PDB file of C-alpha atoms in Angstrom:
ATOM      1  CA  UNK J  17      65.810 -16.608  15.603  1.00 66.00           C
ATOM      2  CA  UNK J  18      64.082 -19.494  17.171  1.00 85.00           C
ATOM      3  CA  UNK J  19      60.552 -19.993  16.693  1.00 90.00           C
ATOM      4  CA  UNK J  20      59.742 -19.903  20.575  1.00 93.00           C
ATOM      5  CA  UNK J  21      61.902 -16.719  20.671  1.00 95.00           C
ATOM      6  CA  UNK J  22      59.700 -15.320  17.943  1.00 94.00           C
ATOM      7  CA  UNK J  23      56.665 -16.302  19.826  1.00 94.00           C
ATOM      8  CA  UNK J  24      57.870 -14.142  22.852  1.00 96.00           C
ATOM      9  CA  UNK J  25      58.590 -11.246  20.909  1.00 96.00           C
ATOM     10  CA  UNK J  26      55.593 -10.780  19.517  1.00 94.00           C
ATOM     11  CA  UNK J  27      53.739 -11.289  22.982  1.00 94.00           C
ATOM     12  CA  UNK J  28      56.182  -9.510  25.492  1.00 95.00           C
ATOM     13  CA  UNK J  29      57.755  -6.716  23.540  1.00 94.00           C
ATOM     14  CA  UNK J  30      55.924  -3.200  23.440  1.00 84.00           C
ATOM     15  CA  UNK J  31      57.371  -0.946  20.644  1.00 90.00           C
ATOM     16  CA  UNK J  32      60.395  -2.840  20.202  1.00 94.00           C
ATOM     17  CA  UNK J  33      60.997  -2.883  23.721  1.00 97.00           C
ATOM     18  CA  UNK J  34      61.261  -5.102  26.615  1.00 98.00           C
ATOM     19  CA  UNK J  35      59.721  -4.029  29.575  1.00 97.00           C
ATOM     20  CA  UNK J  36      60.741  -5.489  32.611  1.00 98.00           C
ATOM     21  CA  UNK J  37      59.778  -4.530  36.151  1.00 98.00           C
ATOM     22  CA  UNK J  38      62.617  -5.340  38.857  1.00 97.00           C
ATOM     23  CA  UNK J  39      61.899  -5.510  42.711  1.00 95.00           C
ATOM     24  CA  UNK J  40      64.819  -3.997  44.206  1.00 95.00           C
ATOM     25  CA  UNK J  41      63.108  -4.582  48.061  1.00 91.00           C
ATOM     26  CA  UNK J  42      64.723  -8.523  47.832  1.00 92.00           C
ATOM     27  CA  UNK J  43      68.460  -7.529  47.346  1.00 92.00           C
ATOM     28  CA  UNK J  44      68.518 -11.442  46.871  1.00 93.00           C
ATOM     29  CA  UNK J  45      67.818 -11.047  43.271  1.00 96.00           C
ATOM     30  CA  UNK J  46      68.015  -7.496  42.054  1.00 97.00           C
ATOM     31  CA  UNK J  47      70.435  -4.548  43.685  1.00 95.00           C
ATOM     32  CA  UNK J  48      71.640  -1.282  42.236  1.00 94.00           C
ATOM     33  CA  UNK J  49      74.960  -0.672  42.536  1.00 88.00           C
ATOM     34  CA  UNK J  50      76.886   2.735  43.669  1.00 86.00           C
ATOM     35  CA  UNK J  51      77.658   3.295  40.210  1.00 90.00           C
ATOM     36  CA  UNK J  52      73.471   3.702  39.780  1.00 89.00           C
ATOM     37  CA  UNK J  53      73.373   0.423  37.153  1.00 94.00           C
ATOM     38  CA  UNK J  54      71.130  -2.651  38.024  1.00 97.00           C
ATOM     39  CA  UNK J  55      72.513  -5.987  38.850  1.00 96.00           C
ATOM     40  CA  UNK J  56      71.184  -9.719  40.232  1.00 97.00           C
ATOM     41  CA  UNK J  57      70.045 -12.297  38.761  1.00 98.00           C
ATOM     42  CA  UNK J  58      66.426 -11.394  37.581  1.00 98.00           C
ATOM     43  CA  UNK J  59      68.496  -8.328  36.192  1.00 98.00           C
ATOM     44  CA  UNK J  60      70.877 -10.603  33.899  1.00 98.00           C
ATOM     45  CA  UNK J  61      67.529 -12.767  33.205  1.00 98.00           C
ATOM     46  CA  UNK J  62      66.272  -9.776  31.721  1.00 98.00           C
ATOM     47  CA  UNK J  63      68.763  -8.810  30.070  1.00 98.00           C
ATOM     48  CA  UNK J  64      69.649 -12.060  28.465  1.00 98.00           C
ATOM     49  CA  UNK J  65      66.465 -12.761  27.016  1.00 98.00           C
ATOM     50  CA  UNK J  66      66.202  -8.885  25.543  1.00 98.00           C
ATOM     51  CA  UNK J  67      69.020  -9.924  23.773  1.00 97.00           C
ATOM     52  CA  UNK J  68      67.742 -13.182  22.618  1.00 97.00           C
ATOM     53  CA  UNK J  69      64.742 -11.218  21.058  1.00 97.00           C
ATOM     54  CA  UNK J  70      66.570  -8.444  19.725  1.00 96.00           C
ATOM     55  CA  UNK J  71      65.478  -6.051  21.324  1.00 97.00           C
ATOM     56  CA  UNK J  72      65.789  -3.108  23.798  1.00 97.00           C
ATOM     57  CA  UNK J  73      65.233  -3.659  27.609  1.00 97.00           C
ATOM     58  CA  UNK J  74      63.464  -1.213  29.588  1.00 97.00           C
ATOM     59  CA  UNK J  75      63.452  -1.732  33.405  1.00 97.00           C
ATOM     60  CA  UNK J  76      61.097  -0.822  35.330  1.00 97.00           C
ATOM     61  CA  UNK J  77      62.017  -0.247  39.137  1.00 97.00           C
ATOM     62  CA  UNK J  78      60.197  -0.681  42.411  1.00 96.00           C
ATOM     63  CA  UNK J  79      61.249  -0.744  45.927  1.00 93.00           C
ATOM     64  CA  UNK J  80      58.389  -4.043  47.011  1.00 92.00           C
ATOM     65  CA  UNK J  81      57.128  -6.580  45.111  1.00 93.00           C
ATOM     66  CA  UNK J  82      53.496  -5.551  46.019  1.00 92.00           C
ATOM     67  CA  UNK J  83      54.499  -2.295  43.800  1.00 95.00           C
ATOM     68  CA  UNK J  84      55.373  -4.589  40.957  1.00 96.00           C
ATOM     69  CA  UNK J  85      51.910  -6.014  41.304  1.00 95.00           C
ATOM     70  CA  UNK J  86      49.752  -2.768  41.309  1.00 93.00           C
ATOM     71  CA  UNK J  87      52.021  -1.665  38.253  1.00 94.00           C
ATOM     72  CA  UNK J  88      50.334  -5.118  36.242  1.00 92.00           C
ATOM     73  CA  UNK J  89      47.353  -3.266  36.230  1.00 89.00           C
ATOM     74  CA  UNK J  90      48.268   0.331  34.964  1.00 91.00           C
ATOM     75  CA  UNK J  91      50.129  -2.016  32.031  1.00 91.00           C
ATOM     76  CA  UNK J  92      53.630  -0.775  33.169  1.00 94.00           C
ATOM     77  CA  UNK J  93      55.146  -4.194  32.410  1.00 97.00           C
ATOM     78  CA  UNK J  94      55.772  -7.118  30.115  1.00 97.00           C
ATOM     79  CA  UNK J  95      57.768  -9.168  32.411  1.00 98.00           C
ATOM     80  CA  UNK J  96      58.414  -9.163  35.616  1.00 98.00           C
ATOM     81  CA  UNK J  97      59.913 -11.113  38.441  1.00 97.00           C
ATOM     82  CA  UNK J  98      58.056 -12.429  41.646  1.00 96.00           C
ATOM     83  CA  UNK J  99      57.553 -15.180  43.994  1.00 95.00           C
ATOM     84  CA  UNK J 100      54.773 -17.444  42.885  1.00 95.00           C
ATOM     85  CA  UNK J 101      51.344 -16.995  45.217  1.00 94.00           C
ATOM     86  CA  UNK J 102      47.934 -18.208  44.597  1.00 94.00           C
ATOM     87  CA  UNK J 103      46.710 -14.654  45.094  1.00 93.00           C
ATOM     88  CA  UNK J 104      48.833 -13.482  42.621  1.00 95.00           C
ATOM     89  CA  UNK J 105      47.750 -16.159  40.193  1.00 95.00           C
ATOM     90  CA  UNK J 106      44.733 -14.638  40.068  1.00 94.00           C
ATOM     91  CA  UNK J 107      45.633 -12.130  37.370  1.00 95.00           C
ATOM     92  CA  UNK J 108      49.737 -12.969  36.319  1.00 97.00           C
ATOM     93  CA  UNK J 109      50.729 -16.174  35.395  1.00 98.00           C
ATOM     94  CA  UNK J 110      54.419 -17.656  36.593  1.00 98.00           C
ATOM     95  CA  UNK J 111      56.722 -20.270  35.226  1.00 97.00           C
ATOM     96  CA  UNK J 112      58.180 -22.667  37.311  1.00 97.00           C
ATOM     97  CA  UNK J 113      60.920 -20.811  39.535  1.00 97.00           C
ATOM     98  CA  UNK J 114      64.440 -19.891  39.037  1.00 97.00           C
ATOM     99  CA  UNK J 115      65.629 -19.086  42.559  1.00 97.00           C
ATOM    100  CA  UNK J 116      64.243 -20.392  45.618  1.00 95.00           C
ATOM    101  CA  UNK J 117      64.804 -18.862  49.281  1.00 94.00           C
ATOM    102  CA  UNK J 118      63.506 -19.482  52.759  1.00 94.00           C
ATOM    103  CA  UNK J 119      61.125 -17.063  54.359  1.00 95.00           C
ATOM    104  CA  UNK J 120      62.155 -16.522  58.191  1.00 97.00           C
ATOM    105  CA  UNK J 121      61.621 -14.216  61.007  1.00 98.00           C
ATOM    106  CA  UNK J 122      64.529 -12.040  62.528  1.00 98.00           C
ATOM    107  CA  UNK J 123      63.840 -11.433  66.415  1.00 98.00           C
ATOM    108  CA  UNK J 124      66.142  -9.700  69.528  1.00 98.00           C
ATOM    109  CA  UNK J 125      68.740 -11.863  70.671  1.00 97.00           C
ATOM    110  CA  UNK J 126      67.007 -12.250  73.942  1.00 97.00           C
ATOM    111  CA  UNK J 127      63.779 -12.819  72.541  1.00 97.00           C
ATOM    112  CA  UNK J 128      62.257 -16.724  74.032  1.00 97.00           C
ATOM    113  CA  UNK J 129      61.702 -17.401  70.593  1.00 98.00           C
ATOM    114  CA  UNK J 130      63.671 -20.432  69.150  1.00 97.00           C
ATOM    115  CA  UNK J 131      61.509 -21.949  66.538  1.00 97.00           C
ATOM    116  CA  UNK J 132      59.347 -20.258  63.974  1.00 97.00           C
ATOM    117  CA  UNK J 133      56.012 -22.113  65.126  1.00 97.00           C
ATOM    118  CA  UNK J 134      57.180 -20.393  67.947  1.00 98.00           C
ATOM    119  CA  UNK J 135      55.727 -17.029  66.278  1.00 98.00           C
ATOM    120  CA  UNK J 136      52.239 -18.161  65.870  1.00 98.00           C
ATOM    121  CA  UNK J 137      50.661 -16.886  69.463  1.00 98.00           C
ATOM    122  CA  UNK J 138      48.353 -14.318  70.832  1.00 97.00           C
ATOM    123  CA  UNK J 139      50.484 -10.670  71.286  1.00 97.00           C
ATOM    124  CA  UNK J 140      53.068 -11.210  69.168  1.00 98.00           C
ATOM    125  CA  UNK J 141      53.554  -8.263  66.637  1.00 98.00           C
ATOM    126  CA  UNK J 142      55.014  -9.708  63.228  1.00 98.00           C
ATOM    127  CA  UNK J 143      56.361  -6.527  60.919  1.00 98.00           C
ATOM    128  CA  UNK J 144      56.030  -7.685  57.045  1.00 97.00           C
ATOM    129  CA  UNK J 145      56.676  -5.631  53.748  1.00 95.00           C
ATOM    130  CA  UNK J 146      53.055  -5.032  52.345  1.00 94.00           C
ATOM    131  CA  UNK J 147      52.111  -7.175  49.834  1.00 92.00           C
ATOM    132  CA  UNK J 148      55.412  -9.173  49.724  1.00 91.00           C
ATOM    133  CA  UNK J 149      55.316 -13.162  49.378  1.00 91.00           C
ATOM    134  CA  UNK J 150      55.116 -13.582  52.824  1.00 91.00           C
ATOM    135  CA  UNK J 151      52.925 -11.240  53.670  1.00 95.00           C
ATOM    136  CA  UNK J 152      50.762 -12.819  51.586  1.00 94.00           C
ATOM    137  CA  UNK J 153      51.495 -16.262  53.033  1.00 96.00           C
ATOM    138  CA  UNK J 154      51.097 -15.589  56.997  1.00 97.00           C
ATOM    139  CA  UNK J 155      47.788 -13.595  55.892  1.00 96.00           C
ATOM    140  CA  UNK J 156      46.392 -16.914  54.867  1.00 96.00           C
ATOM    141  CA  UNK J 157      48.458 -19.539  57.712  1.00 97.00           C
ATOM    142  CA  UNK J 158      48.711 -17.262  60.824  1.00 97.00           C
ATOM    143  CA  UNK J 159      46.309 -17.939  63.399  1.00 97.00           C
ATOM    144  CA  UNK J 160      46.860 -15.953  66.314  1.00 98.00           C
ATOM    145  CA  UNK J 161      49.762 -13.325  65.709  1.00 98.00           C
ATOM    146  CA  UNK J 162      49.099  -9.919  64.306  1.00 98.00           C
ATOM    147  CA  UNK J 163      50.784  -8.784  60.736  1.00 98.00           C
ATOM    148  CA  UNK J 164      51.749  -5.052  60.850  1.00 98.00           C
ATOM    149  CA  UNK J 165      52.437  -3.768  57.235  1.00 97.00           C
ATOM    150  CA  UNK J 166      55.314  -1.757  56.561  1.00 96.00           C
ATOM    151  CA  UNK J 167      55.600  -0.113  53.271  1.00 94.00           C
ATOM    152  CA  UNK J 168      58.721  -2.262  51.799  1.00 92.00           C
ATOM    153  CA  UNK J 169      60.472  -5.372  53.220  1.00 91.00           C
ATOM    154  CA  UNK J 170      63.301  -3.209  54.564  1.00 90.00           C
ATOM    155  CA  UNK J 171      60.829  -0.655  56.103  1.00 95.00           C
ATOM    156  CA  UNK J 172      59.408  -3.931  58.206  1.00 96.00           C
ATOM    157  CA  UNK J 173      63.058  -4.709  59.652  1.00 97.00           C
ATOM    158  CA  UNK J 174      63.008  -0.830  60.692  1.00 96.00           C
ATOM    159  CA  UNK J 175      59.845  -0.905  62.448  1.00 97.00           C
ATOM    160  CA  UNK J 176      60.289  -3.981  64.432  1.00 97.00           C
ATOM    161  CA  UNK J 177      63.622  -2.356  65.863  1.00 96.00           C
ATOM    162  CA  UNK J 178      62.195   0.854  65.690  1.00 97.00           C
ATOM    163  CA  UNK J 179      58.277   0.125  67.373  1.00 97.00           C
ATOM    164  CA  UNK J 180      59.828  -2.573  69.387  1.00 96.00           C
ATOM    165  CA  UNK J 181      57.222  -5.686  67.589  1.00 98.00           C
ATOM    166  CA  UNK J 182      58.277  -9.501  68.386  1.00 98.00           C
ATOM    167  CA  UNK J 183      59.731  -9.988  65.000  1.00 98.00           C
ATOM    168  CA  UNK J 184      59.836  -9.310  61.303  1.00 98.00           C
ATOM    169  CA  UNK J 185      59.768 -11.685  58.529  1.00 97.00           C
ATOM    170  CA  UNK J 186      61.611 -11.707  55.411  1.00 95.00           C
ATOM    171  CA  UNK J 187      63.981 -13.373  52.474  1.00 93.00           C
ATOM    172  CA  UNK J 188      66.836 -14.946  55.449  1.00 94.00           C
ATOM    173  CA  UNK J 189      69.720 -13.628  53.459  1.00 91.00           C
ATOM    174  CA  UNK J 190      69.052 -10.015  53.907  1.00 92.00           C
ATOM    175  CA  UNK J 191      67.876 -10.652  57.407  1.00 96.00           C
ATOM    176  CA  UNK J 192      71.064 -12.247  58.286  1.00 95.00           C
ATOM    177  CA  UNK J 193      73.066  -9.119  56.656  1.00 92.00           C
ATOM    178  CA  UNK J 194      71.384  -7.096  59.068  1.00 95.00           C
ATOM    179  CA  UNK J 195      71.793  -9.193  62.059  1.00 96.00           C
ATOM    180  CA  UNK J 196      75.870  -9.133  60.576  1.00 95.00           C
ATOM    181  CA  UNK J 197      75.972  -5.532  61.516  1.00 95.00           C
ATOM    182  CA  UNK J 198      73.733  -5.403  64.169  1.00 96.00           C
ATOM    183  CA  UNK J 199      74.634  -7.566  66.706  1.00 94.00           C
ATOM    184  CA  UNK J 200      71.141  -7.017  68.855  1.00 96.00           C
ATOM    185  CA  UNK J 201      69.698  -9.374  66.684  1.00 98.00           C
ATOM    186  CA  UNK J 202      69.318 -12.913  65.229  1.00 98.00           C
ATOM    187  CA  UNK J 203      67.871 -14.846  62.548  1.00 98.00           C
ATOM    188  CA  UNK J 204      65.569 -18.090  63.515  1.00 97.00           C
ATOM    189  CA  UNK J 205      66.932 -21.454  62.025  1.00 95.00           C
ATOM    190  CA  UNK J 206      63.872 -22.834  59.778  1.00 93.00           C
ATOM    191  CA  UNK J 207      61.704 -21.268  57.609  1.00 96.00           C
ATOM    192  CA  UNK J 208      57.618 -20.645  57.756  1.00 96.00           C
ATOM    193  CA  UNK J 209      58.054 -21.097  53.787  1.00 94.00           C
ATOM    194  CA  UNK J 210      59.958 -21.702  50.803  1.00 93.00           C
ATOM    195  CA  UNK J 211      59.560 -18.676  48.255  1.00 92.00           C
ATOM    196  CA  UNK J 212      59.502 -19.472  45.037  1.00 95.00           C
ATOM    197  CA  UNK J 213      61.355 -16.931  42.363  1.00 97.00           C
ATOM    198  CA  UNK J 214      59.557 -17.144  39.034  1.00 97.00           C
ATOM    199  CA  UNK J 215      59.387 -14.812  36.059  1.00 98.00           C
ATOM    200  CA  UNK J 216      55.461 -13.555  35.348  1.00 98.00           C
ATOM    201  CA  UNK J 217      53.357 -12.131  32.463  1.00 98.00           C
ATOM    202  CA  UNK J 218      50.387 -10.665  32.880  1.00 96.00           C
ATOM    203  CA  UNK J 219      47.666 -13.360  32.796  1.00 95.00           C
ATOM    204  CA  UNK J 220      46.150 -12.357  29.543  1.00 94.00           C
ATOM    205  CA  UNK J 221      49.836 -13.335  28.014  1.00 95.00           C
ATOM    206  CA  UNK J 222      49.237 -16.433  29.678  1.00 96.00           C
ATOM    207  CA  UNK J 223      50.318 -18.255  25.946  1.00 95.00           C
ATOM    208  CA  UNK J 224      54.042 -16.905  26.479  1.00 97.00           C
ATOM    209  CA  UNK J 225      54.897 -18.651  30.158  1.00 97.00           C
ATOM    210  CA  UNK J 226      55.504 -22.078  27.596  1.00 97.00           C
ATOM    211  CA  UNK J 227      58.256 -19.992  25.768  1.00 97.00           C
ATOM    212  CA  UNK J 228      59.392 -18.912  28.891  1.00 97.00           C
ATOM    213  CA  UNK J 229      59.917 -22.209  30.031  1.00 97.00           C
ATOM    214  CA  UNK J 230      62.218 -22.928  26.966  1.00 96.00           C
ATOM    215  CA  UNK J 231      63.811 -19.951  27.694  1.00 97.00           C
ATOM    216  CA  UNK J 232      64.614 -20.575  31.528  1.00 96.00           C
ATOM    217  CA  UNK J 233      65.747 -24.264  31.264  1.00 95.00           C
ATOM    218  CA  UNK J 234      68.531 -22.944  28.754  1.00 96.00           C
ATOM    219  CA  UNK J 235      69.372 -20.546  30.895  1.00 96.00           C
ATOM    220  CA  UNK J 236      69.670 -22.980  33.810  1.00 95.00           C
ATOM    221  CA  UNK J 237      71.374 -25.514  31.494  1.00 94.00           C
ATOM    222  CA  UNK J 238      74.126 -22.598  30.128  1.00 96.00           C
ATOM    223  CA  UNK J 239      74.827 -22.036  33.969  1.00 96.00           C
ATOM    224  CA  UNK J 240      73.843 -17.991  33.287  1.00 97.00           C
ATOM    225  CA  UNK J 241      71.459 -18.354  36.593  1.00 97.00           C
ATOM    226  CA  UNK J 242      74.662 -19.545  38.751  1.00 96.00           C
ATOM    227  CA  UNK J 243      77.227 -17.264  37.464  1.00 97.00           C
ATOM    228  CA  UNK J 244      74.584 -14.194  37.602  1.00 97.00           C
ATOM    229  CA  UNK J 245      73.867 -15.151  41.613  1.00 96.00           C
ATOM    230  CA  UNK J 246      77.639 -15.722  42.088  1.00 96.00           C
ATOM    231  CA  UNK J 247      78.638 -12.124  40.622  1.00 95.00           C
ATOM    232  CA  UNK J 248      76.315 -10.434  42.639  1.00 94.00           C
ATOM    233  CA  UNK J 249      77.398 -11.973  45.940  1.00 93.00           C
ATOM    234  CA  UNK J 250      74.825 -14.321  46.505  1.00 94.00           C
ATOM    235  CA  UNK J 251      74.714 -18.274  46.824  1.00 92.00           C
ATOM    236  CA  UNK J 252      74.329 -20.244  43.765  1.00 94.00           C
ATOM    237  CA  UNK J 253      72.760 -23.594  45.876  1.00 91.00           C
ATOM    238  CA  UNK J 254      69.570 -21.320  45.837  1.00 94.00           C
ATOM    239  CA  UNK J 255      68.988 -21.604  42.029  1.00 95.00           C
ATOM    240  CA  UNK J 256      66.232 -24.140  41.314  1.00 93.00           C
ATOM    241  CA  UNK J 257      67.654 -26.725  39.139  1.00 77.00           C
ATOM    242  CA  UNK J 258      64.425 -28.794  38.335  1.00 63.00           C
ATOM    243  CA  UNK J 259      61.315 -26.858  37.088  1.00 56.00           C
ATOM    244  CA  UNK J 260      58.624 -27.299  39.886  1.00 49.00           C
ATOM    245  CA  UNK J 261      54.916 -27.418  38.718  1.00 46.00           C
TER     246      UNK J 261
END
């Protein structure tokens, strides 16, 4: 076994175990399939690099990413997978990212709005999943809309249709799936950010993200983060092919 691969061993694995928390609210990266097993890329990340280290994986689930963060502090994870945020910083660290995706805002076909600036105004209602990347973004860049927090990212689509709101923001692929079947509705070209897809320790691991960066470049290299996107439907030009500081 490598040497770095030793080094992550010893400071990610718990009882000979892997454990790995998966946010299954951005079907972007992690889904579970009718037959009830995991796939997505942060899944076959995972997986990979439990077999690299010899070891057994243990997922653990949640339905929002904000859930994967609360979990850091019960200790209910080794590794996880999450967009990169300053706030979060604050007590995981991140490698450089993997996958990265456009935050956007889904609105009623005859809504005025054509721009996301467009968003930024007194009255308008934005829905956001609670504690998601971009929830955590507009908290800090809005300056005149209102956030309303639904529980997950899918919950947010729900309540802007459901409470009538101006919009609701989220990862633009699953936003454009529901605009697919729901004709009522539209995506906005642009973004209000680019999310960026990193794995994350907890920050007292800190010492492992260098490992981790070993670990990620061969698995961009081998061409196990395109093939994993491409089996689970999604596009491969989202994979970040150059780590970004």
């Amino acid at each position: 076994m490598h040497e770095y691969l030793e080094t992550l061993r010893r400071q990610l694995t718990t009882d000979n175990r892997l454990r790995a928390a998966i946010n299954l609210g951005n079907p972007v990266l992690a889904q579970r399939k009718d037959t009830g097993e995991l796939g997505g890329v942060s899944v076959a990340l995972a997986q990979h690099l439990a077999e690299l280290l010899q070891v057994e994986i243990e997922f653990v689930v949640h339905d929002a990413a904000g859930k994967v963060v609360t979990a850091r502090d019960s200790n209910q994870w080794d590794l996880a997978f999450l967009a990169r945020d300053p706030l979060r910083a604050e007590t995981i660290a991140f490698t450089s990212p993997y996958v990265i995706i456009e935050g956007t805002y889904l609105v009623a076909r005859d809504a005025p709005f054509q721009t996301v600036s467009e968003l930024d105004a007194e009255g308008v209602n934005i829905a956001v999943g609670q504690g998601a990347a971009y929830d955590l973004y507009l908290s800090r860049t809005l300056q005149h809309a209102s956030i309303v927090r639904a529980p997950t990212s899918a919950d947010a689509v729900h309540w802007k249709v459901e409470r009538q709101l101006d919009a609701a923001a989220g990862v633009r692929q699953p936003l454009e799936h529901y605009c697919a079947n729901h004709p009522g509705y539209r995506v906005l070209p642009g973004s209000f950010t680019r999310i960026e897809q990193a794995m994350a320790v907890p920050s007292d691991r800190a010492d492992a993200i260098a490992p981790l960066e070993r670990f990620l470049q061969e698995a961009r290299q081998s061409g196990l983060i395109h093939e994993a996107l491409q089996h689970s439907g999604q596009n491969p030009a989202i994979a970040a092919v150059n780590p970004i500081a």
